[in-house]
Amino acid sequence: MKAEIKALEENESWKITELPPNKIAIGCKWVFRIKRKANGDIERYKARLVAKGYTQHEGIDYMETYSPVARLTTIRTILAVASTMDWHLGQLDVNNAFLHSDLE
């Protein structure tokens, strides 16, 4: 939990501000997960602070949502082309990826 709070603070994920009149703040909750290695041993304990977005109403609290997600067919196509063209592929994981807008 300390690591999660530290990452949120370092990335300036929020700022304290006054709520507009007649508005209620969105709550949050902690979500805990045990990450395991392939053999089943515990690798680490993970904690995430998540907003209770389900309390919002479309058209009142927000107008649209967008979450970029690659389709499996797109990934298969890229892998097939990379294999055919003998391209080198790499993979990365970004901690707190939702906090970062631009990646180089």
C-alpha atoms as a printed R data frame, in Angstrom:
    type eleno elety resid chain resno       x       y       z
1   ATOM     1    CA   MET     A     1   0.000   0.000   0.000
2   ATOM     2    CA   LYS     A     2   2.879   2.344   0.791
3   ATOM     3    CA   ALA     A     3   4.438   1.720  -2.642
4   ATOM     4    CA   GLU     A     4   1.112   2.437  -4.367
5   ATOM     5    CA   ILE     A     5   0.557   5.687  -2.465
6   ATOM     6    CA   LYS     A     6   4.162   6.737  -3.129
7   ATOM     7    CA   ALA     A     7   3.760   6.123  -6.891
8   ATOM     8    CA   LEU     A     8   0.494   8.082  -6.975
9   ATOM     9    CA   GLU     A     9   2.100  11.003  -5.126
10  ATOM    10    CA   GLU     A    10   5.283  11.001  -7.246
11  ATOM    11    CA   ASN     A    11   3.221  11.067 -10.445
12  ATOM    12    CA   GLU     A    12   1.016  13.855  -9.074
13  ATOM    13    CA   SER     A    13  -2.073  11.760  -9.816
14  ATOM    14    CA   TRP     A    14  -4.361  14.068  -7.898
15  ATOM    15    CA   LYS     A    15  -4.654  17.465  -6.336
16  ATOM    16    CA   ILE     A    16  -6.878  18.540  -3.481
17  ATOM    17    CA   THR     A    17  -9.612  20.896  -4.643
18  ATOM    18    CA   GLU     A    18 -13.069  22.113  -3.707
19  ATOM    19    CA   LEU     A    19 -16.025  20.135  -5.030
20  ATOM    20    CA   PRO     A    20 -18.551  21.995  -7.186
21  ATOM    21    CA   PRO     A    21 -21.879  22.681  -5.471
22  ATOM    22    CA   ASN     A    22 -24.249  19.695  -5.243
23  ATOM    23    CA   LYS     A    23 -21.517  17.184  -6.183
24  ATOM    24    CA   ILE     A    24 -20.375  14.176  -4.166
25  ATOM    25    CA   ALA     A    25 -16.783  12.949  -4.260
26  ATOM    26    CA   ILE     A    26 -16.128   9.554  -5.842
27  ATOM    27    CA   GLY     A    27 -15.023   7.050  -3.245
28  ATOM    28    CA   CYS     A    28 -12.139   4.643  -3.523
29  ATOM    29    CA   LYS     A    29 -11.166   1.247  -2.175
30  ATOM    30    CA   TRP     A    30  -8.096  -0.955  -1.896
31  ATOM    31    CA   VAL     A    31  -7.851  -4.071  -4.069
32  ATOM    32    CA   PHE     A    32  -5.330  -6.707  -2.992
33  ATOM    33    CA   ARG     A    33  -3.841  -9.512  -5.058
34  ATOM    34    CA   ILE     A    34  -1.158 -12.137  -4.583
35  ATOM    35    CA   LYS     A    35   1.074 -12.421  -7.650
36  ATOM    36    CA   ARG     A    36   2.506 -15.913  -8.072
37  ATOM    37    CA   LYS     A    37   5.407 -17.371 -10.023
38  ATOM    38    CA   ALA     A    38   4.838 -20.080 -12.635
39  ATOM    39    CA   ASN     A    39   5.533 -22.771 -10.015
40  ATOM    40    CA   GLY     A    40   2.896 -21.345  -7.645
41  ATOM    41    CA   ASP     A    41   5.268 -19.689  -5.160
42  ATOM    42    CA   ILE     A    42   4.354 -16.199  -3.998
43  ATOM    43    CA   GLU     A    43   6.256 -13.582  -5.986
44  ATOM    44    CA   ARG     A    44   4.830 -10.476  -4.292
45  ATOM    45    CA   TYR     A    45   1.789  -8.930  -2.707
46  ATOM    46    CA   LYS     A    46   0.126  -6.229  -4.766
47  ATOM    47    CA   ALA     A    47  -2.188  -3.434  -3.640
48  ATOM    48    CA   ARG     A    48  -4.075  -1.016  -5.886
49  ATOM    49    CA   LEU     A    49  -6.143   2.003  -4.931
50  ATOM    50    CA   VAL     A    50  -9.104   2.158  -7.310
51  ATOM    51    CA   ALA     A    51 -11.876   4.697  -7.763
52  ATOM    52    CA   LYS     A    52 -15.475   3.582  -7.350
53  ATOM    53    CA   GLY     A    53 -16.380   4.818 -10.817
54  ATOM    54    CA   TYR     A    54 -19.626   2.860 -10.784
55  ATOM    55    CA   THR     A    55 -21.148   5.690  -8.722
56  ATOM    56    CA   GLN     A    56 -20.943   8.039 -11.734
57  ATOM    57    CA   HIS     A    57 -23.668   8.560 -14.313
58  ATOM    58    CA   GLU     A    58 -22.980   8.902 -18.042
59  ATOM    59    CA   GLY     A    59 -23.990  12.310 -19.370
60  ATOM    60    CA   ILE     A    60 -23.863  13.841 -15.886
61  ATOM    61    CA   ASP     A    61 -20.448  13.018 -14.413
62  ATOM    62    CA   TYR     A    62 -18.730  12.120 -17.699
63  ATOM    63    CA   MET     A    63 -19.490  12.212 -21.408
64  ATOM    64    CA   GLU     A    64 -17.378   9.418 -22.877
65  ATOM    65    CA   THR     A    65 -14.807   6.774 -21.992
66  ATOM    66    CA   TYR     A    66 -11.853   5.406 -23.880
67  ATOM    67    CA   SER     A    67  -9.538   2.545 -23.053
68  ATOM    68    CA   PRO     A    68  -7.048   1.475 -25.723
69  ATOM    69    CA   VAL     A    69  -6.907  -2.316 -25.831
70  ATOM    70    CA   ALA     A    70  -5.332  -4.400 -28.572
71  ATOM    71    CA   ARG     A    71  -7.483  -7.108 -30.105
72  ATOM    72    CA   LEU     A    72  -6.103 -10.625 -30.165
73  ATOM    73    CA   THR     A    73  -6.410 -10.728 -33.979
74  ATOM    74    CA   THR     A    74  -4.249  -7.606 -34.208
75  ATOM    75    CA   ILE     A    75  -1.562  -9.176 -32.019
76  ATOM    76    CA   ARG     A    76  -1.657 -12.383 -34.092
77  ATOM    77    CA   THR     A    77  -1.284 -10.364 -37.291
78  ATOM    78    CA   ILE     A    78   1.702  -8.437 -35.945
79  ATOM    79    CA   LEU     A    79   3.339 -11.672 -34.791
80  ATOM    80    CA   ALA     A    80   2.760 -13.282 -38.197
81  ATOM    81    CA   VAL     A    81   4.220 -10.300 -40.063
82  ATOM    82    CA   ALA     A    82   7.182 -10.103 -37.661
83  ATOM    83    CA   SER     A    83   7.870 -13.792 -38.167
84  ATOM    84    CA   THR     A    84   7.668 -13.490 -41.950
85  ATOM    85    CA   MET     A    85   9.888 -10.396 -42.028
86  ATOM    86    CA   ASP     A    86  12.335 -11.824 -39.434
87  ATOM    87    CA   TRP     A    87  11.791  -8.805 -37.158
88  ATOM    88    CA   HIS     A    88  13.018  -8.681 -33.565
89  ATOM    89    CA   LEU     A    89  10.164  -8.240 -31.069
90  ATOM    90    CA   GLY     A    90  10.378  -6.898 -27.539
91  ATOM    91    CA   GLN     A    91   8.006  -6.622 -24.624
92  ATOM    92    CA   LEU     A    92   7.789  -4.290 -21.647
93  ATOM    93    CA   ASP     A    93   5.668  -3.715 -18.612
94  ATOM    94    CA   VAL     A    94   5.137  -0.265 -17.130
95  ATOM    95    CA   ASN     A    95   4.423   0.108 -13.424
96  ATOM    96    CA   ASN     A    96   1.472   2.428 -12.881
97  ATOM    97    CA   ALA     A    97   0.967   2.626 -16.649
98  ATOM    98    CA   PHE     A    98  -2.328   4.469 -16.257
99  ATOM    99    CA   LEU     A    99  -0.415   7.346 -14.660
100 ATOM   100    CA   HIS     A   100   1.895   7.865 -17.643
101 ATOM   101    CA   SER     A   101   0.608   9.603 -20.745
102 ATOM   102    CA   ASP     A   102   3.630   9.509 -23.077
103 ATOM   103    CA   LEU     A   103   6.054   6.610 -23.390
104 ATOM   104    CA   GLU     A   104   9.282   6.749 -25.361
